[in-house]
Amino acid sequence: MAQTLVALTMPKFGLAMTEGKLASWTVDVGQATKQGDELADIETSKITSGYESPAAGVLRRQVAQAGETLPVGALIGVLADADATEAELDAFITKFQEEQAPQAESDTAEGPSSAPHPVEVAGYTLNVREVGSGEGLPLLLVHGFGGDISNWLLTQDSLAKNRKVIAFDLPGHGASSKNVQDGSLAGLAKVATSLLDALGVSKAHVMGHSLGGGVALTVLRDAPEKVASLTLIAPATIGTHVNADFITGFTEAERNRAVQHELEKLVYNKALIGRKMVDAVVRARRLDGARDALRTIASACFDNDRQRDALLPVLEKTDIPVEVIWGQEDAILSADAAKTLPDKVEVHVLAESGHLPQMEKAADVNKIVEEFLEKSEK
C-alpha cells in the first residue's frame, strides 16, 4: 500500500469565497513536487492566486480540468507516492467523493451553512463557521494568538464526518468584535461557553491551539460540565516559557517582510509561509482595533517570556479524556512542556513540525483527533 495519498481540494482564499475556477495546472501528472510548490492557478471573483502543494509527493491525478469552476473543498487532484497503484488512486477518489461531497450537500440542505456567519454573544459579534452533523457530540475549535478560523481549514471539514464542528474567531481576531475587555483567558473562555449556549450546545469536545489551548483549559476549569474531552495542540499554560520576541514581533509587525519573518517562526518548513498568508495577516492588522486587541491579550496572558496562567493542575484533577499534540520543533511554546503532563494524558509529539502541526502535519493530526474522539465516546 502507498504510504501517502493526499487530496488536493479547492482552497478557500477568503472568508466570503465559496467557489473557485481552476485556471490552469502548473505541474504535469507524474511530476514530483515539494511542499509549498505551486501546483495550479486558482481564480476567484477578486484575485488569481497560486495553489501551493500541502505535501511532498507526485501529482498522480488531475481530477479537475483547466476552466472548471468548483466549490471550496471539491477534489481537484491527488498527490501520492510514486508506487501507489491505479486501483489505490481510484479507491481513494471514490471514497473522497462518497464521504466528502454528500456531507457538503447535507450541510446545505439539512444543517447550518458552511459559510461563516455572525453570532451575537454576550455583547460580542463573533464570526462563526459551522459544518457537519451526525450522532457524535459537537466539537468546538479555538484558535491561537493572532489567528482566526482559517487556522482550521485543513482540520474542520475533515473532522465533521459524523458531528457538527464549530470554529469561531476569538474577540480581537478575524471578523469578530475587536473589544477584548481585559484580554484574560477567563474572559475569552466565558465567550467560548456563551457561544456554545447561543448555539444550543450543552456539551462538546473542545480542541484548542496555542493560546486557544489555554482558553480550552480555562473552559474546563470554569465550566467542566460543558467539556466532554479536551484536545490541546501546542497549548499555552502547560509550561512557563513563551517566545516573547515572537509575541512582540508578530503583534507590532507592519510591513510584509517583517510579518513573513515572524510567521516563519511558527513552522518547521519555512516554505509553507506563502504570499497570500502574509497578505492576509497584514490586512488583518490594519482593521481598526486589531493591533490594540492583541496588545491587550498579550499583556494579560504573558509577562515578557513568562506565561501568567499555569493550568497544569486542571489536567491533574480532571477525569475526562485529554490528548496533547505538539510539534517537536515548536519555537514558540517548547514541546518539552509535554514532559510535565500527567501519565493519563495521551501525548503525541510530531517530528518535523513547528507550532502549527494542524497545518504542517494535517493528515496526521486529523487521524489522531478522529480516533481520539471515537474512543472518547465509547
Short mmCIF file of N, CA and C in Angstrom, two decimals, residues 177-274:
data_model
loop_
_atom_site.label_atom_id
_atom_site.label_comp_id
_atom_site.label_asym_id
_atom_site.label_seq_id
_atom_site.Cartn_x
_atom_site.Cartn_y
_atom_site.Cartn_z
N SER A 177 -15.71 40.95 16.89
CA SER A 177 -15.55 42.25 17.55
C SER A 177 -14.13 42.41 18.06
N LYS A 178 -13.63 43.62 17.99
CA LYS A 178 -12.24 43.87 18.42
C LYS A 178 -12.13 44.23 19.90
N ASN A 179 -13.24 44.41 20.58
CA ASN A 179 -13.21 44.66 22.02
C ASN A 179 -12.90 43.36 22.75
N VAL A 180 -11.85 43.34 23.54
CA VAL A 180 -11.47 42.12 24.26
C VAL A 180 -11.56 42.28 25.78
N GLN A 181 -12.17 43.36 26.24
CA GLN A 181 -12.25 43.63 27.69
C GLN A 181 -10.84 43.61 28.28
N ASP A 182 -10.59 42.76 29.29
CA ASP A 182 -9.26 42.75 29.90
C ASP A 182 -8.29 41.81 29.19
N GLY A 183 -8.78 41.07 28.18
CA GLY A 183 -7.91 40.19 27.41
C GLY A 183 -7.50 38.91 28.10
N SER A 184 -8.08 38.62 29.24
CA SER A 184 -7.67 37.45 30.03
C SER A 184 -8.22 36.15 29.45
N LEU A 185 -7.58 35.04 29.82
CA LEU A 185 -8.08 33.73 29.42
C LEU A 185 -9.46 33.48 30.00
N ALA A 186 -9.70 33.95 31.22
CA ALA A 186 -11.01 33.76 31.83
C ALA A 186 -12.10 34.45 31.02
N GLY A 187 -11.80 35.66 30.55
CA GLY A 187 -12.77 36.39 29.74
C GLY A 187 -13.02 35.72 28.40
N LEU A 188 -11.95 35.26 27.75
CA LEU A 188 -12.09 34.58 26.46
C LEU A 188 -12.82 33.25 26.62
N ALA A 189 -12.57 32.54 27.72
CA ALA A 189 -13.25 31.28 27.97
C ALA A 189 -14.74 31.50 28.19
N LYS A 190 -15.10 32.58 28.85
CA LYS A 190 -16.51 32.89 29.07
C LYS A 190 -17.22 33.14 27.73
N VAL A 191 -16.52 33.78 26.80
CA VAL A 191 -17.08 33.99 25.47
C VAL A 191 -17.32 32.64 24.78
N ALA A 192 -16.36 31.72 24.92
CA ALA A 192 -16.50 30.40 24.29
C ALA A 192 -17.70 29.63 24.84
N THR A 193 -17.86 29.64 26.16
CA THR A 193 -19.01 28.93 26.74
C THR A 193 -20.31 29.62 26.38
N SER A 194 -20.30 30.94 26.29
CA SER A 194 -21.51 31.67 25.89
C SER A 194 -21.88 31.35 24.45
N LEU A 195 -20.87 31.14 23.60
CA LEU A 195 -21.15 30.74 22.22
C LEU A 195 -21.83 29.38 22.18
N LEU A 196 -21.33 28.43 22.95
CA LEU A 196 -21.98 27.12 22.99
C LEU A 196 -23.43 27.25 23.42
N ASP A 197 -23.68 28.07 24.43
CA ASP A 197 -25.06 28.30 24.88
C ASP A 197 -25.91 28.89 23.76
N ALA A 198 -25.36 29.87 23.05
CA ALA A 198 -26.10 30.53 21.98
C ALA A 198 -26.44 29.57 20.85
N LEU A 199 -25.58 28.57 20.64
CA LEU A 199 -25.80 27.59 19.58
C LEU A 199 -26.59 26.38 20.06
N GLY A 200 -27.01 26.40 21.32
CA GLY A 200 -27.79 25.30 21.86
C GLY A 200 -26.99 24.05 22.14
N VAL A 201 -25.69 24.19 22.38
CA VAL A 201 -24.81 23.05 22.65
C VAL A 201 -24.56 22.97 24.15
N SER A 202 -25.06 21.91 24.78
CA SER A 202 -24.91 21.78 26.23
C SER A 202 -23.56 21.16 26.61
N LYS A 203 -23.00 20.35 25.70
CA LYS A 203 -21.71 19.70 25.99
C LYS A 203 -20.99 19.45 24.67
N ALA A 204 -19.67 19.62 24.67
CA ALA A 204 -18.91 19.47 23.44
C ALA A 204 -17.50 19.00 23.73
N HIS A 205 -16.90 18.35 22.74
CA HIS A 205 -15.45 18.18 22.75
C HIS A 205 -14.85 19.55 22.45
N VAL A 206 -13.73 19.87 23.06
CA VAL A 206 -13.09 21.17 22.83
C VAL A 206 -11.65 20.94 22.39
N MET A 207 -11.27 21.58 21.30
CA MET A 207 -9.90 21.50 20.79
C MET A 207 -9.34 22.90 20.68
N GLY A 208 -8.22 23.16 21.36
CA GLY A 208 -7.62 24.48 21.35
C GLY A 208 -6.17 24.44 20.93
N HIS A 209 -5.77 25.45 20.16
CA HIS A 209 -4.38 25.55 19.71
C HIS A 209 -3.70 26.75 20.36
N SER A 210 -2.52 26.54 20.93
CA SER A 210 -1.69 27.61 21.47
C SER A 210 -2.46 28.39 22.54
N LEU A 211 -2.66 29.69 22.36
CA LEU A 211 -3.47 30.46 23.31
C LEU A 211 -4.85 29.84 23.44
N GLY A 212 -5.37 29.31 22.32
CA GLY A 212 -6.67 28.65 22.36
C GLY A 212 -6.67 27.41 23.23
N GLY A 213 -5.49 26.78 23.39
CA GLY A 213 -5.38 25.68 24.34
C GLY A 213 -5.57 26.16 25.76
N GLY A 214 -5.01 27.35 26.05
CA GLY A 214 -5.23 27.95 27.36
C GLY A 214 -6.68 28.31 27.58
N VAL A 215 -7.34 28.80 26.52
CA VAL A 215 -8.78 29.10 26.61
C VAL A 215 -9.55 27.81 26.88
N ALA A 216 -9.21 26.73 26.16
CA ALA A 216 -9.90 25.46 26.35
C ALA A 216 -9.73 24.93 27.77
N LEU A 217 -8.51 25.02 28.30
CA LEU A 217 -8.27 24.58 29.67
C LEU A 217 -9.05 25.43 30.67
N THR A 218 -9.18 26.71 30.39
CA THR A 218 -9.93 27.59 31.28
C THR A 218 -11.42 27.27 31.23
N VAL A 219 -11.92 26.90 30.05
CA VAL A 219 -13.31 26.44 29.95
C VAL A 219 -13.50 25.20 30.82
N LEU A 220 -12.55 24.26 30.76
CA LEU A 220 -12.65 23.06 31.59
C LEU A 220 -12.62 23.41 33.07
N ARG A 221 -11.79 24.36 33.44
CA ARG A 221 -11.70 24.76 34.85
C ARG A 221 -12.98 25.45 35.33
N ASP A 222 -13.52 26.35 34.50
CA ASP A 222 -14.63 27.20 34.94
C ASP A 222 -16.00 26.63 34.62
N ALA A 223 -16.08 25.76 33.61
CA ALA A 223 -17.37 25.18 33.22
C ALA A 223 -17.18 23.73 32.81
N PRO A 224 -16.74 22.88 33.75
CA PRO A 224 -16.40 21.50 33.42
C PRO A 224 -17.56 20.69 32.84
N GLU A 225 -18.77 21.08 33.19
CA GLU A 225 -19.94 20.36 32.68
C GLU A 225 -20.11 20.52 31.17
N LYS A 226 -19.42 21.49 30.59
CA LYS A 226 -19.53 21.76 29.15
C LYS A 226 -18.59 20.89 28.31
N VAL A 227 -17.58 20.28 28.94
CA VAL A 227 -16.47 19.68 28.19
C VAL A 227 -16.51 18.16 28.28
N ALA A 228 -16.63 17.51 27.10
CA ALA A 228 -16.64 16.05 27.04
C ALA A 228 -15.23 15.49 26.94
N SER A 229 -14.38 16.16 26.21
CA SER A 229 -12.97 15.78 26.09
C SER A 229 -12.18 17.01 25.67
N LEU A 230 -10.87 16.90 25.79
CA LEU A 230 -10.01 18.04 25.50
C LEU A 230 -8.87 17.60 24.59
N THR A 231 -8.72 18.30 23.47
CA THR A 231 -7.56 18.12 22.60
C THR A 231 -6.79 19.44 22.59
N LEU A 232 -5.54 19.38 23.01
CA LEU A 232 -4.71 20.58 23.11
C LEU A 232 -3.56 20.47 22.13
N ILE A 233 -3.44 21.45 21.24
CA ILE A 233 -2.36 21.47 20.26
C ILE A 233 -1.39 22.59 20.62
N ALA A 234 -0.15 22.21 20.95
CA ALA A 234 0.87 23.19 21.36
C ALA A 234 0.28 24.21 22.33
N PRO A 235 -0.28 23.74 23.45
CA PRO A 235 -1.08 24.63 24.29
C PRO A 235 -0.27 25.57 25.17
N ALA A 236 -0.80 26.77 25.33
CA ALA A 236 -0.31 27.68 26.37
C ALA A 236 -0.77 27.17 27.73
N THR A 237 -0.15 27.68 28.79
CA THR A 237 -0.49 27.45 30.20
C THR A 237 -0.02 26.10 30.74
N ILE A 238 0.63 25.26 29.91
CA ILE A 238 1.18 24.00 30.41
C ILE A 238 2.61 24.22 30.90
N GLY A 239 3.41 24.91 30.10
CA GLY A 239 4.75 25.28 30.52
C GLY A 239 4.76 26.68 31.11
N THR A 240 5.94 27.21 31.32
CA THR A 240 6.06 28.55 31.90
C THR A 240 6.61 29.57 30.90
N HIS A 241 7.32 29.10 29.88
CA HIS A 241 8.02 30.00 28.96
C HIS A 241 7.23 30.22 27.68
N VAL A 242 7.40 31.40 27.09
CA VAL A 242 6.85 31.71 25.77
C VAL A 242 7.89 32.53 25.02
N ASN A 243 7.90 32.41 23.71
CA ASN A 243 8.83 33.18 22.89
C ASN A 243 8.35 34.63 22.83
N ALA A 244 8.89 35.46 23.71
CA ALA A 244 8.45 36.85 23.82
C ALA A 244 8.78 37.65 22.57
N ASP A 245 9.90 37.32 21.91
CA ASP A 245 10.26 38.03 20.69
C ASP A 245 9.19 37.83 19.62
N PHE A 246 8.65 36.61 19.56
CA PHE A 246 7.58 36.37 18.58
C PHE A 246 6.32 37.14 18.93
N ILE A 247 5.91 37.08 20.19
CA ILE A 247 4.67 37.76 20.60
C ILE A 247 4.75 39.25 20.25
N THR A 248 5.86 39.88 20.60
CA THR A 248 6.02 41.31 20.30
C THR A 248 6.17 41.55 18.80
N GLY A 249 7.03 40.76 18.17
CA GLY A 249 7.27 40.96 16.75
C GLY A 249 6.04 40.74 15.90
N PHE A 250 5.29 39.70 16.21
CA PHE A 250 4.07 39.40 15.45
C PHE A 250 3.02 40.49 15.66
N THR A 251 2.90 40.97 16.88
CA THR A 251 1.90 42.00 17.18
C THR A 251 2.23 43.32 16.50
N GLU A 252 3.49 43.70 16.49
CA GLU A 252 3.87 45.03 16.03
C GLU A 252 4.30 45.09 14.56
N ALA A 253 4.54 43.96 13.93
CA ALA A 253 5.00 43.96 12.54
C ALA A 253 3.96 44.63 11.63
N GLU A 254 4.44 45.46 10.72
CA GLU A 254 3.54 46.19 9.82
C GLU A 254 3.79 45.85 8.36
N ARG A 255 5.04 45.78 7.96
CA ARG A 255 5.35 45.52 6.55
C ARG A 255 5.40 44.02 6.27
N ASN A 256 5.16 43.67 5.01
CA ASN A 256 5.08 42.27 4.62
C ASN A 256 6.32 41.47 5.01
N ARG A 257 7.49 42.05 4.79
CA ARG A 257 8.72 41.30 5.09
C ARG A 257 8.83 41.01 6.58
N ALA A 258 8.47 41.97 7.42
CA ALA A 258 8.53 41.76 8.87
C ALA A 258 7.50 40.72 9.30
N VAL A 259 6.31 40.78 8.71
CA VAL A 259 5.27 39.80 9.04
C VAL A 259 5.72 38.40 8.63
N GLN A 260 6.29 38.27 7.44
CA GLN A 260 6.76 36.96 6.98
C GLN A 260 7.83 36.41 7.92
N HIS A 261 8.74 37.27 8.36
CA HIS A 261 9.79 36.85 9.28
C HIS A 261 9.20 36.24 10.54
N GLU A 262 8.14 36.86 11.07
CA GLU A 262 7.52 36.35 12.29
C GLU A 262 6.74 35.07 12.01
N LEU A 263 6.01 35.02 10.91
CA LEU A 263 5.23 33.83 10.58
C LEU A 263 6.12 32.61 10.38
N GLU A 264 7.31 32.82 9.85
CA GLU A 264 8.22 31.70 9.63
C GLU A 264 8.67 31.05 10.93
N LYS A 265 8.56 31.77 12.04
CA LYS A 265 8.90 31.18 13.34
C LYS A 265 7.88 30.12 13.76
N LEU A 266 6.71 30.14 13.12
CA LEU A 266 5.63 29.23 13.51
C LEU A 266 5.79 27.83 12.93
N VAL A 267 6.63 27.68 11.92
CA VAL A 267 6.66 26.42 11.18
C VAL A 267 8.07 25.85 11.09
N TYR A 268 8.13 24.56 10.89
CA TYR A 268 9.40 23.87 10.64
C TYR A 268 9.82 24.08 9.19
N ASN A 269 8.85 23.97 8.28
CA ASN A 269 9.10 24.15 6.86
C ASN A 269 8.74 25.57 6.46
N LYS A 270 9.75 26.43 6.32
CA LYS A 270 9.51 27.85 6.05
C LYS A 270 8.79 28.08 4.71
N ALA A 271 8.86 27.12 3.80
CA ALA A 271 8.21 27.28 2.50
C ALA A 271 6.69 27.32 2.62
N LEU A 272 6.17 26.92 3.77
CA LEU A 272 4.72 26.95 3.97
C LEU A 272 4.18 28.37 4.06
N ILE A 273 5.01 29.32 4.39
CA ILE A 273 4.56 30.70 4.57
C ILE A 273 4.57 31.39 3.21
N GLY A 274 3.41 31.37 2.56
CA GLY A 274 3.29 31.94 1.23
C GLY A 274 2.83 33.39 1.26
#
